[in-house]
Short mmCIF file of C-alpha atoms in Angstrom, two decimals:
data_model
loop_
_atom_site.label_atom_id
_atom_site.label_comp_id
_atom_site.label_asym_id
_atom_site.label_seq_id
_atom_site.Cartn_x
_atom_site.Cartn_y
_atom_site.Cartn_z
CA UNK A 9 15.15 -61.53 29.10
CA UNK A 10 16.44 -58.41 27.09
CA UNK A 11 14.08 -56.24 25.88
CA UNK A 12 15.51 -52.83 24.68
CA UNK A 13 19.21 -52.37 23.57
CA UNK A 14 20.36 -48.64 23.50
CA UNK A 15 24.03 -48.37 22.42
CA UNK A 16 26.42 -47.71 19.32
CA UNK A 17 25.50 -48.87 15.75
CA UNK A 18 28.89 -51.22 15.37
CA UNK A 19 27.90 -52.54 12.07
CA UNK A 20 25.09 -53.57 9.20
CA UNK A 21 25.30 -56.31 7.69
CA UNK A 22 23.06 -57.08 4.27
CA UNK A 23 20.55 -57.90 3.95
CA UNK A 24 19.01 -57.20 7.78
CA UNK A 25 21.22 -57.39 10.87
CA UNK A 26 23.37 -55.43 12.70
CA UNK A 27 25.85 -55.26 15.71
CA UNK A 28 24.96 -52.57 18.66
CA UNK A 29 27.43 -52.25 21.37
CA UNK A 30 26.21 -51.55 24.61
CA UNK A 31 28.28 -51.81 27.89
CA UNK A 32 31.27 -53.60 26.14
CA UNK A 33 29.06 -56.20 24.72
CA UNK A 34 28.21 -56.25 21.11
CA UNK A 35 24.76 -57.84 20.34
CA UNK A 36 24.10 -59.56 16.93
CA UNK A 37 20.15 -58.13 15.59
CA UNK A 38 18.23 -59.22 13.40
CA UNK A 39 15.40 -56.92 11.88
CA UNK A 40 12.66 -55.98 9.81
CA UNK A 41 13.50 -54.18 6.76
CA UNK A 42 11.97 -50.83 8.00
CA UNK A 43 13.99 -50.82 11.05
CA UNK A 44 17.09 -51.76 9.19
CA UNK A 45 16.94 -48.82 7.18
CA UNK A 46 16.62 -46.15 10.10
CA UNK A 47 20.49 -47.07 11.58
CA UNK A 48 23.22 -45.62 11.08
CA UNK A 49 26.84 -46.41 11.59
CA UNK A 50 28.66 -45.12 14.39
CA UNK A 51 25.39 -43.46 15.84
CA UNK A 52 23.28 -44.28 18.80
CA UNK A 53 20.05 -46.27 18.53
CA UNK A 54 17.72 -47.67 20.66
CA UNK A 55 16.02 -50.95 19.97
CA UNK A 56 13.17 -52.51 21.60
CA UNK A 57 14.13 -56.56 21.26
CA UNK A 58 12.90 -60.18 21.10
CA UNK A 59 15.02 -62.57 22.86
CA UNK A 60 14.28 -65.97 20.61
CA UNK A 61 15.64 -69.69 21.83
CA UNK A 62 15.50 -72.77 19.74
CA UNK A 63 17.38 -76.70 20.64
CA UNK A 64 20.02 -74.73 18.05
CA UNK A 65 20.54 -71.29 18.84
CA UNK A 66 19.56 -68.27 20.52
CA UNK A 67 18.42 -65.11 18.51
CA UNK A 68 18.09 -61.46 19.19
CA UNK A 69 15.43 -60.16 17.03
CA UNK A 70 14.69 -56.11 17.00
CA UNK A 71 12.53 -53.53 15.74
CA UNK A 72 13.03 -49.62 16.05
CA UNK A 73 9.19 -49.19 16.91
CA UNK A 74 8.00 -51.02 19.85
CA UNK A 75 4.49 -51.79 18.38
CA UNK A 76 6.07 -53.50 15.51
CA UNK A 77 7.77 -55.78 18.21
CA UNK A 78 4.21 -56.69 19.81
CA UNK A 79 2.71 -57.49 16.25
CA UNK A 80 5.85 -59.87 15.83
CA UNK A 81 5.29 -61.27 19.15
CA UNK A 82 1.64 -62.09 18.22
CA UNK A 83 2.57 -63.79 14.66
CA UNK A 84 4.60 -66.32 16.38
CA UNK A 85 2.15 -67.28 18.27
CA UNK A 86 0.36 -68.41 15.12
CA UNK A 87 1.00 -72.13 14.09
CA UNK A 88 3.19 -72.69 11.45
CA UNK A 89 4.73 -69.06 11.44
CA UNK A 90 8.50 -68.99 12.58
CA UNK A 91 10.55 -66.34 13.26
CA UNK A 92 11.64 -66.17 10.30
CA UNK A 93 8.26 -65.62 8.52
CA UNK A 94 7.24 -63.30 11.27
CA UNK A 95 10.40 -60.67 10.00
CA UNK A 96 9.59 -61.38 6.57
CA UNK A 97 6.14 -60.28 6.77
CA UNK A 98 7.14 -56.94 8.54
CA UNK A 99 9.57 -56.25 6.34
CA UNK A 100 6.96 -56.33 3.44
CA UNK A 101 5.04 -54.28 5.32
CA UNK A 102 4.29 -52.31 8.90
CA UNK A 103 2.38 -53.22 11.47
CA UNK A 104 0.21 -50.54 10.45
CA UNK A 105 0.06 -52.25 6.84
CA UNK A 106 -0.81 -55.73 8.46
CA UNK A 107 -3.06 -54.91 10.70
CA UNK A 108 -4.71 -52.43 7.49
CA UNK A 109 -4.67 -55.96 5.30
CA UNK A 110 -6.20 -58.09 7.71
CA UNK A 111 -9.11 -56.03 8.43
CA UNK A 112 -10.02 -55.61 5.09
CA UNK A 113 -9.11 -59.61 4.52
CA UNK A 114 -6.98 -59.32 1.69
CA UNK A 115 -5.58 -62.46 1.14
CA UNK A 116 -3.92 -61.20 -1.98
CA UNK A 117 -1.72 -58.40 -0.02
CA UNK A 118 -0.35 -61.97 2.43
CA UNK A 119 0.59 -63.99 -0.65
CA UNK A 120 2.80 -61.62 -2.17
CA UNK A 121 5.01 -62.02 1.13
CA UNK A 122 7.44 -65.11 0.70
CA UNK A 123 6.91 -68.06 2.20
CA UNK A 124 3.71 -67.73 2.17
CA UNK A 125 0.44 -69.61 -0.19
CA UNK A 126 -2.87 -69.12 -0.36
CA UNK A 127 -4.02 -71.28 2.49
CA UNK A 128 -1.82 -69.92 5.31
CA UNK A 129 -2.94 -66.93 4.25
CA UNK A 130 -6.37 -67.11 4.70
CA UNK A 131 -5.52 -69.25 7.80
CA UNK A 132 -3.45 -65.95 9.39
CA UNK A 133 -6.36 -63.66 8.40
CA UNK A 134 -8.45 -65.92 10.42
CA UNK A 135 -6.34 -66.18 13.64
CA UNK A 136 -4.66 -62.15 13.43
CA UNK A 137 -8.11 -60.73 13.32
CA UNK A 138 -8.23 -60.98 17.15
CA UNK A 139 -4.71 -60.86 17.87
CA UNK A 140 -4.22 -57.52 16.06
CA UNK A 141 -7.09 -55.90 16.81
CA UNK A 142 -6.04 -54.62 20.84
CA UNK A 143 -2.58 -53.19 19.36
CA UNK A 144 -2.45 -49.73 18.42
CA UNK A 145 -0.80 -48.89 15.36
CA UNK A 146 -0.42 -45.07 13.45
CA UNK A 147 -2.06 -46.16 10.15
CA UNK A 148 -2.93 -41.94 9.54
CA UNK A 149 -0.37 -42.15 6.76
CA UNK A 150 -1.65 -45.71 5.22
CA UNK A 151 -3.16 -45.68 1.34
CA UNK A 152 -5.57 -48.80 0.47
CA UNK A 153 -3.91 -49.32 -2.51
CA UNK A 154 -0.36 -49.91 -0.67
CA UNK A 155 1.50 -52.93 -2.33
CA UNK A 156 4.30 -54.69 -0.31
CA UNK A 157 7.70 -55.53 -1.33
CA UNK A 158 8.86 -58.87 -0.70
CA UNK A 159 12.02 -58.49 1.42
CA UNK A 160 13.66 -61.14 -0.37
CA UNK A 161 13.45 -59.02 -3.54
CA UNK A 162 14.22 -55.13 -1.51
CA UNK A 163 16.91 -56.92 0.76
CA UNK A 164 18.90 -58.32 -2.22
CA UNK A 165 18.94 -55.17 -4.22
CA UNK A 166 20.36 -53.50 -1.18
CA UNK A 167 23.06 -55.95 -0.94
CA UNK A 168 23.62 -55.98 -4.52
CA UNK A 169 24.26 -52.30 -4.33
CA UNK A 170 26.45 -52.23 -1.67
CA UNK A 171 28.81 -54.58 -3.13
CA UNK A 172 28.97 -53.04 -6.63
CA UNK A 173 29.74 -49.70 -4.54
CA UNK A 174 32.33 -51.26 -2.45
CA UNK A 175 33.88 -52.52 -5.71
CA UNK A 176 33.75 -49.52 -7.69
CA UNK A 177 36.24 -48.36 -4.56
CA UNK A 178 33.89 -46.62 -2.05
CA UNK A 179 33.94 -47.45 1.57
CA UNK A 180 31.04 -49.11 3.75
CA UNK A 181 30.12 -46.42 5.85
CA UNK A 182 29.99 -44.26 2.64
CA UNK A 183 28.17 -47.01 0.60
CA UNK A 184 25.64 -47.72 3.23
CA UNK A 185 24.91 -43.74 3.79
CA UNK A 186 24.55 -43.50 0.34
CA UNK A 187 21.59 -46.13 -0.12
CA UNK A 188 19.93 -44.59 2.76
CA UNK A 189 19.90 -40.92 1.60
CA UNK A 190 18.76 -42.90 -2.10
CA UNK A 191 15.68 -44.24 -0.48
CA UNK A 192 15.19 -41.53 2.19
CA UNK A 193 11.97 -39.88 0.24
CA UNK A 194 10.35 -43.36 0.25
CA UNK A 195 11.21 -44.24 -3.44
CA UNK A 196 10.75 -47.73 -4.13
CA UNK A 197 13.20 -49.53 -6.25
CA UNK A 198 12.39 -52.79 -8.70
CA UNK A 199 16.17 -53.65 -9.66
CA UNK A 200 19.43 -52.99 -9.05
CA UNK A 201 20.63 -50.75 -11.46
CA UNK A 202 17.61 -48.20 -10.63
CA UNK A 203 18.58 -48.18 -6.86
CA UNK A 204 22.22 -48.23 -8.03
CA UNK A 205 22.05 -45.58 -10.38
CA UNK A 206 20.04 -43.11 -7.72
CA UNK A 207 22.65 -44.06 -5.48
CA UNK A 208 25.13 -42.83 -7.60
CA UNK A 209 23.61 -39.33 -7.54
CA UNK A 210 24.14 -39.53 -3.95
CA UNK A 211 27.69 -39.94 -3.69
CA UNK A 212 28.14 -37.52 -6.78
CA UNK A 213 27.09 -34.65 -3.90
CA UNK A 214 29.23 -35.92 -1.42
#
């Protein structure tokens, strides 16, 4: 029903979402990590979406990169793996990442992802093997010893940091910018105070 959304960056909220605005309508988004981290307030953005209906509600779901959309697509297919699960395990890795981890069936790479055990992982190594294999991915950049972050873990630190920014007196826009340019050279961050503290930097240049 809606599949790409190209209008004005409204708002982010933490951990994941956002609001576009696109012919006077303002469209609540959920996304992957990865995606989440490429917007920007106030700036244009086009995003290719999943239109998602349940008894309960009805969900917009987006991703920056359309093949990360069609990998989505595919996991919900699988039994047993919601929405929900489908964002979480592309926003502990890419598409490129999962498709990387299933050929090489590493069942240890799927269990770090939350939500998910042993068994459905070796049950969604089984059944993505075929469903990945037709969708091309750029995995020219991918290491074999890449370890995911569990977006429970990356998506709380984020929020954590935005609100001690907020408090310490510093805008939205400005704390939101800031975490961005902190984690623009890829850096990964275990904790709060590390991502905080590089953050900090950041606005110390502004």
């Amino acid at each position: 029903m809606i599949g790409l959304i190209t209008g004005q960056v409204q708002y982010l909220m933490a951990p994941t979402a956002c609001i576009i605005t696109a012919s006077g309508v303002g469209y609540d988004i959920e996304l992957p990590l990865p995606s989440f981290c490429q917007l920007q307030l106030e700036q244009q953005a086009s995003i290719w979406t999943h239109f998602h209906v349940r008894e309960d509600a009805q969900l917009l779901y987006g991703f920056i990169d359309r093949k990360e959309r069609d990998v989505f697509r595919q996991l919900i297919k699988i039994n047993g793996v919601g929405a929900k699960m489908a964002l979480a395990m592309l926003s502990a890795m890419s598409a490129a990442e999962l498709k990387m981890y299933v050929a090489q069936d590493s069942e240890t790479a799927l269990t770090r992802i939350p939500g998910i055990g042993k068994k459905t992982a070796q049950r969604l190594l089984i059944e993505l093997k075929d469903k990945l294999k037709n969708i091309e991915v750029d995995d020219s950049h991918l290491e074999f010893d890449i370890q995911p972050v569990p977006v429970t873990q990356e998506g709380s630190i984020i929020a954590e940091v935005e609100g001690a920014l907020i408090s310490l007196g510093y805008k939205e826009k400005e704390a939101q910018q800031a975490i961005k340019a902190a984690k623009s050279n890829g850096d990964v961050f275990a904790d709060t105070q590390s991502l905080l503290k590089a953050t900090l930097q950041q606005l110390s240049g502004f």
